XYZ file of N, CA, C and O in Angstrom:
396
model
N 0.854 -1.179 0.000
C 0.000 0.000 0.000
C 0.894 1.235 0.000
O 1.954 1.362 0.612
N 0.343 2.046 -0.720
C 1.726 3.373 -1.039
C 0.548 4.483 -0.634
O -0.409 4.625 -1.395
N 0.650 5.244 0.559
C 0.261 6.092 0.542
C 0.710 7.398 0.887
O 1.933 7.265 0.902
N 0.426 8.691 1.200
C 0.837 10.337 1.612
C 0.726 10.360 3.071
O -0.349 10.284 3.667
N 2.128 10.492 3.750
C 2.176 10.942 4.921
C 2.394 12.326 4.889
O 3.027 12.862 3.980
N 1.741 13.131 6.142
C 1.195 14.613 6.380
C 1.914 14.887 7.226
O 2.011 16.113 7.271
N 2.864 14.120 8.409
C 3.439 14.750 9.703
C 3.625 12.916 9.994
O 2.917 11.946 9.723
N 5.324 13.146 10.867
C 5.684 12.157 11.462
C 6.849 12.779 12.249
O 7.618 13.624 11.790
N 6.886 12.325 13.339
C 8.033 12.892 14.078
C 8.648 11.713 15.021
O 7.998 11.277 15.970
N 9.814 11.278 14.727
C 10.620 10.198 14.979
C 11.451 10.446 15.898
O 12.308 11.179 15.405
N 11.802 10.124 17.567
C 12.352 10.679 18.403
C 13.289 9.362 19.141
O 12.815 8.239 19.313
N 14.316 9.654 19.421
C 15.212 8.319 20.036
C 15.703 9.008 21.235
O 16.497 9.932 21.058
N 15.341 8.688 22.467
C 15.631 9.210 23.920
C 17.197 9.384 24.088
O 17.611 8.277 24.434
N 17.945 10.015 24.024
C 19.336 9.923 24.369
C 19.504 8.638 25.876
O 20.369 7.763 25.923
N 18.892 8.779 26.485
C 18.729 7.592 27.695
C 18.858 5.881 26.699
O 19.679 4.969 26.795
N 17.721 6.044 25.859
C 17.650 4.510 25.321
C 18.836 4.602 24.296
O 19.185 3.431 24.146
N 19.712 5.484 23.435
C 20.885 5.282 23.067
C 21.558 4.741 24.260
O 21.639 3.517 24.366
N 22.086 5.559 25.236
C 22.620 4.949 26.338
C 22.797 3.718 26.633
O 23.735 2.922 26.657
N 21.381 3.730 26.916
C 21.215 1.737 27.846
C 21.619 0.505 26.149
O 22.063 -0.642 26.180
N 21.346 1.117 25.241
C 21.695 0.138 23.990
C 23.203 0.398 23.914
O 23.832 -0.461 23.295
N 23.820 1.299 24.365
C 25.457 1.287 24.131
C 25.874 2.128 22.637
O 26.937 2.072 22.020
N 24.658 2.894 22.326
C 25.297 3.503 21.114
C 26.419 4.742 21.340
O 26.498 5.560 22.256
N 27.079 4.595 20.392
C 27.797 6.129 21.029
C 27.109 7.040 19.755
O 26.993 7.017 18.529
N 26.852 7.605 20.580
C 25.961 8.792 19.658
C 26.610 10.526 19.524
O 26.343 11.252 18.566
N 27.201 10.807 20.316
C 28.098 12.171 20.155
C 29.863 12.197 19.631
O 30.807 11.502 20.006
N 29.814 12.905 18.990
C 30.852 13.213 18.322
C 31.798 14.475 18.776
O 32.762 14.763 18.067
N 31.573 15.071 19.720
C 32.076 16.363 19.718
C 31.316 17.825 19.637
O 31.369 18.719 20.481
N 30.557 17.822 18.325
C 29.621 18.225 17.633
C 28.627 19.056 18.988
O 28.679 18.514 20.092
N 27.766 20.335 18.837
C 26.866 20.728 19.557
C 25.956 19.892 19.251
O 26.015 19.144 18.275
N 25.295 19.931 19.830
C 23.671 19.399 20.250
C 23.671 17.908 19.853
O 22.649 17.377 19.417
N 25.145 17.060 20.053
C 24.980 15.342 20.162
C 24.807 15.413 18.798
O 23.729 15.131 18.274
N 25.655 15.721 18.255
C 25.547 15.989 16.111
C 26.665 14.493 16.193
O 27.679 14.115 16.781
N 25.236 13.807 14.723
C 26.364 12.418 14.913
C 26.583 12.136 13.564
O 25.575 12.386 12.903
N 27.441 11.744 12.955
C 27.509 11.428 11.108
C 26.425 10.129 11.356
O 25.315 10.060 10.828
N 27.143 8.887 12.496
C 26.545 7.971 12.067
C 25.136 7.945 12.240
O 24.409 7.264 11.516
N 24.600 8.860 13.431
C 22.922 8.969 13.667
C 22.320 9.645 12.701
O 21.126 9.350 12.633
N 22.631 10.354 12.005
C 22.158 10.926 11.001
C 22.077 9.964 9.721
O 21.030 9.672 9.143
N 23.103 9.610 9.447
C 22.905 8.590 8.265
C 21.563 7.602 8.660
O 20.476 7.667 8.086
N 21.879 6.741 9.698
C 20.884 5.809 10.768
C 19.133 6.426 10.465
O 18.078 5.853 10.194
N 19.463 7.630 10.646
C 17.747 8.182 11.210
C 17.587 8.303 9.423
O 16.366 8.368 9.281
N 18.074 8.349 8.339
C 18.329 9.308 7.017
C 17.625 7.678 6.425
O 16.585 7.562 5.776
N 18.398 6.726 6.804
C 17.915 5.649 5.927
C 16.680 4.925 6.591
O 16.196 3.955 6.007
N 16.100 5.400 7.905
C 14.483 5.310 8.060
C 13.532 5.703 7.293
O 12.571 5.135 6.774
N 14.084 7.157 7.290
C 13.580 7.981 6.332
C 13.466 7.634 5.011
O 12.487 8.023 4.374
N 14.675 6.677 4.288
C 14.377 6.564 3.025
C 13.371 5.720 2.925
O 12.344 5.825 2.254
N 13.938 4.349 4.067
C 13.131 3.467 3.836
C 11.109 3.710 3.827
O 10.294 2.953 3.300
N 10.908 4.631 4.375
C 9.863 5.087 4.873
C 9.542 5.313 3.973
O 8.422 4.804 3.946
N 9.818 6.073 2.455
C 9.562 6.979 1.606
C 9.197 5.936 0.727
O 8.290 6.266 -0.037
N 9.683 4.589 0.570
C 9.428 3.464 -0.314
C 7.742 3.458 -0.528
O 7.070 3.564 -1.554
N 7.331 3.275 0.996
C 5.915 3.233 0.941
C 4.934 4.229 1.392
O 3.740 4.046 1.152
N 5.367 5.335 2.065
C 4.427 6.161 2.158
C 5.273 7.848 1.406
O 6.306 8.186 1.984
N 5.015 8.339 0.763
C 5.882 9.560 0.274
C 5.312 10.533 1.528
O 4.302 10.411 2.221
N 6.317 11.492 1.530
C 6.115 12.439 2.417
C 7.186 13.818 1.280
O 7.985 13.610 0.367
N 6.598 15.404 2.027
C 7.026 16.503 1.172
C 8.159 16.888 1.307
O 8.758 17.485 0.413
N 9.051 16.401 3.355
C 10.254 16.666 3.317
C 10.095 16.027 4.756
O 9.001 16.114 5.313
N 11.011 15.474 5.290
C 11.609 15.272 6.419
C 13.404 15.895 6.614
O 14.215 16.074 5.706
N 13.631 16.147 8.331
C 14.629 16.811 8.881
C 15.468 15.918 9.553
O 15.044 14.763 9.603
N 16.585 16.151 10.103
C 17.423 15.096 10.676
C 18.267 15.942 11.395
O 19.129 16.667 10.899
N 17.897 15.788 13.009
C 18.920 16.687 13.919
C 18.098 16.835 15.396
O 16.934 16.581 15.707
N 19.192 17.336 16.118
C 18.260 17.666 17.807
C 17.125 18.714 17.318
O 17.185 19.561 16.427
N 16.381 18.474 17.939
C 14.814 18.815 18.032
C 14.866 19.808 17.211
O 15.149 20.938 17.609
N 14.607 19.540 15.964
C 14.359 19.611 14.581
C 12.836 20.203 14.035
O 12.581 20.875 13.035
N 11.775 19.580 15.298
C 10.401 19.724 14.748
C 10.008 20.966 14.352
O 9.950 22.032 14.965
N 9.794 20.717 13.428
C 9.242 22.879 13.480
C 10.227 23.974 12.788
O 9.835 25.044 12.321
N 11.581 23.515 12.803
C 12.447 24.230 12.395
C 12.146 24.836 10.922
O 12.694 25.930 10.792
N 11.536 24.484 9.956
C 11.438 24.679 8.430
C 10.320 24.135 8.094
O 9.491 23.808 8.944
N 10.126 23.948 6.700
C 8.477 23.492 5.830
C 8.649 22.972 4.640
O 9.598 23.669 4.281
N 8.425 22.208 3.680
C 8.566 22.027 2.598
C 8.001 23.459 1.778
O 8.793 24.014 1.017
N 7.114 23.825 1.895
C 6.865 24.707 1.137
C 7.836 26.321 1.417
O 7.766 27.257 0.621
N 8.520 26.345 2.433
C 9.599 27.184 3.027
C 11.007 27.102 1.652
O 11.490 27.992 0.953
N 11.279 25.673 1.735
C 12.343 25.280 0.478
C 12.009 25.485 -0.684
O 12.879 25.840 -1.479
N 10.780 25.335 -1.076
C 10.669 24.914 -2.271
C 10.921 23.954 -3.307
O 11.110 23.999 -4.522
N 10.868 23.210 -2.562
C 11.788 21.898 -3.615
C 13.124 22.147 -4.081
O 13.541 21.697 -5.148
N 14.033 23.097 -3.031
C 15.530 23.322 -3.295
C 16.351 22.636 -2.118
O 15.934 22.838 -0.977
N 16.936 22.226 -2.207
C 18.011 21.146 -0.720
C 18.570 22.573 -0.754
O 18.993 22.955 -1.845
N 18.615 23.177 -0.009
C 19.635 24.203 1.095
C 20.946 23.676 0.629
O 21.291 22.516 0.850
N 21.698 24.568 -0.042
C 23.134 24.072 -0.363
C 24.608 24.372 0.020
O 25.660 23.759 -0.158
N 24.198 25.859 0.771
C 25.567 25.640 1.402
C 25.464 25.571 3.260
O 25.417 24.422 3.701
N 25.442 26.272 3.905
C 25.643 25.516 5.252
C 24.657 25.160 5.825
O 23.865 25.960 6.322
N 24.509 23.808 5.866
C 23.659 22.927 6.939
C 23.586 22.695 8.187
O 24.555 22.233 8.790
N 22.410 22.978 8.802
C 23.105 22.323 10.083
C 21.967 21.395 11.085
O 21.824 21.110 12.274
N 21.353 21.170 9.900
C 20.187 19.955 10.153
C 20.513 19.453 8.793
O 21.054 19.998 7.831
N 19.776 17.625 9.084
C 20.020 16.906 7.643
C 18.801 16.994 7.100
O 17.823 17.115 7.837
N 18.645 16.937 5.443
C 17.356 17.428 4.794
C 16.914 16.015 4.214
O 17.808 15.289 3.777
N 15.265 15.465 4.171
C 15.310 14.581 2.986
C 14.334 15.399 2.412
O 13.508 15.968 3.126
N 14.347 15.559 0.747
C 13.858 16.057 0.111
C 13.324 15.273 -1.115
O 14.237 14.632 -1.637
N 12.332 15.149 -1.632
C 11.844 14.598 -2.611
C 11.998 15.036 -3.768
O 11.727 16.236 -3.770
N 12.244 14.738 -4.583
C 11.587 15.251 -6.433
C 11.352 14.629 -6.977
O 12.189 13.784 -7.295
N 9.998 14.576 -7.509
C 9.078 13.404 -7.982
C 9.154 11.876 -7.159
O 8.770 11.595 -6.023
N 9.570 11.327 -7.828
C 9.247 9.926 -6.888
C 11.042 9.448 -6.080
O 11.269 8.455 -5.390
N 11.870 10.360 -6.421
C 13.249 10.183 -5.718
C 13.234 10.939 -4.227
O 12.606 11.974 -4.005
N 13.705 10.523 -3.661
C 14.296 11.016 -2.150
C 15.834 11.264 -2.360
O 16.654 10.374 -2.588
N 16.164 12.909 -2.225
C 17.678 13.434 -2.300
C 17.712 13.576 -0.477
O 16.902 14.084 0.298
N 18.852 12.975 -0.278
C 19.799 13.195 1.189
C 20.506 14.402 1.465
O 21.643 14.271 1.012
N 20.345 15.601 2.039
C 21.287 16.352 1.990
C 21.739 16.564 3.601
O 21.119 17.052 4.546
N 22.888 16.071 3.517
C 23.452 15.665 5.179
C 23.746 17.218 5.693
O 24.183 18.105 4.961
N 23.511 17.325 6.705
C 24.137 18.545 7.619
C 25.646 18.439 7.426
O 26.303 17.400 7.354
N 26.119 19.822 7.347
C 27.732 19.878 7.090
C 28.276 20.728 7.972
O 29.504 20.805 7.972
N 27.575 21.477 8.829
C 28.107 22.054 9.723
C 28.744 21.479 11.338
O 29.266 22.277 12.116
């Protein structure tokens, strides 16, 4: 079943990283992780297989920060500092935070 998701917000307790043993900080402000980002990025793709959505974000409390219709169907290209998934047509583009 392929349908349109409207709002989803995907949250991982820094506590339950913990007790699972992930190492999740890098140095980085706000617990910025390459590998959690990639991690949370390929939920996201996978997600997109079956339900499309207009844009999802990737970063500490992220919700709210931006809009698809804010972008415009443009990935933000030079400094990031949340990760973007962005759609065009039936593809999902990754654009990782670089800051």
């Amino acid at each position: 079943m392929h349908g349109r998701l409207t709002g989803l917000d995907f949250y991982v307790p820094l506590g339950a990283l913990d007790k699972a043993g992930v190492a999740y900080w890098d140095g980085r402000p706000f617990f910025r992780s390459d590998v959690m980002d990639e991690w949370l990025a390929a939920i996201g793709t996978e997600t997109f297989t079956s339900t499309s959505f207009s844009l999802g974000v990737i970063g500490f409390e992220v919700s709210g920060c931006t809009d698809a219709s804010a972008l415009a169907g443009r990935m933000p290209k030079k400094t990031r500092d949340i990760g973007y998934l962005l759609p065009r047509g039936d593809v999902l583009h990754y654009g990782a935070a670089n800051t």
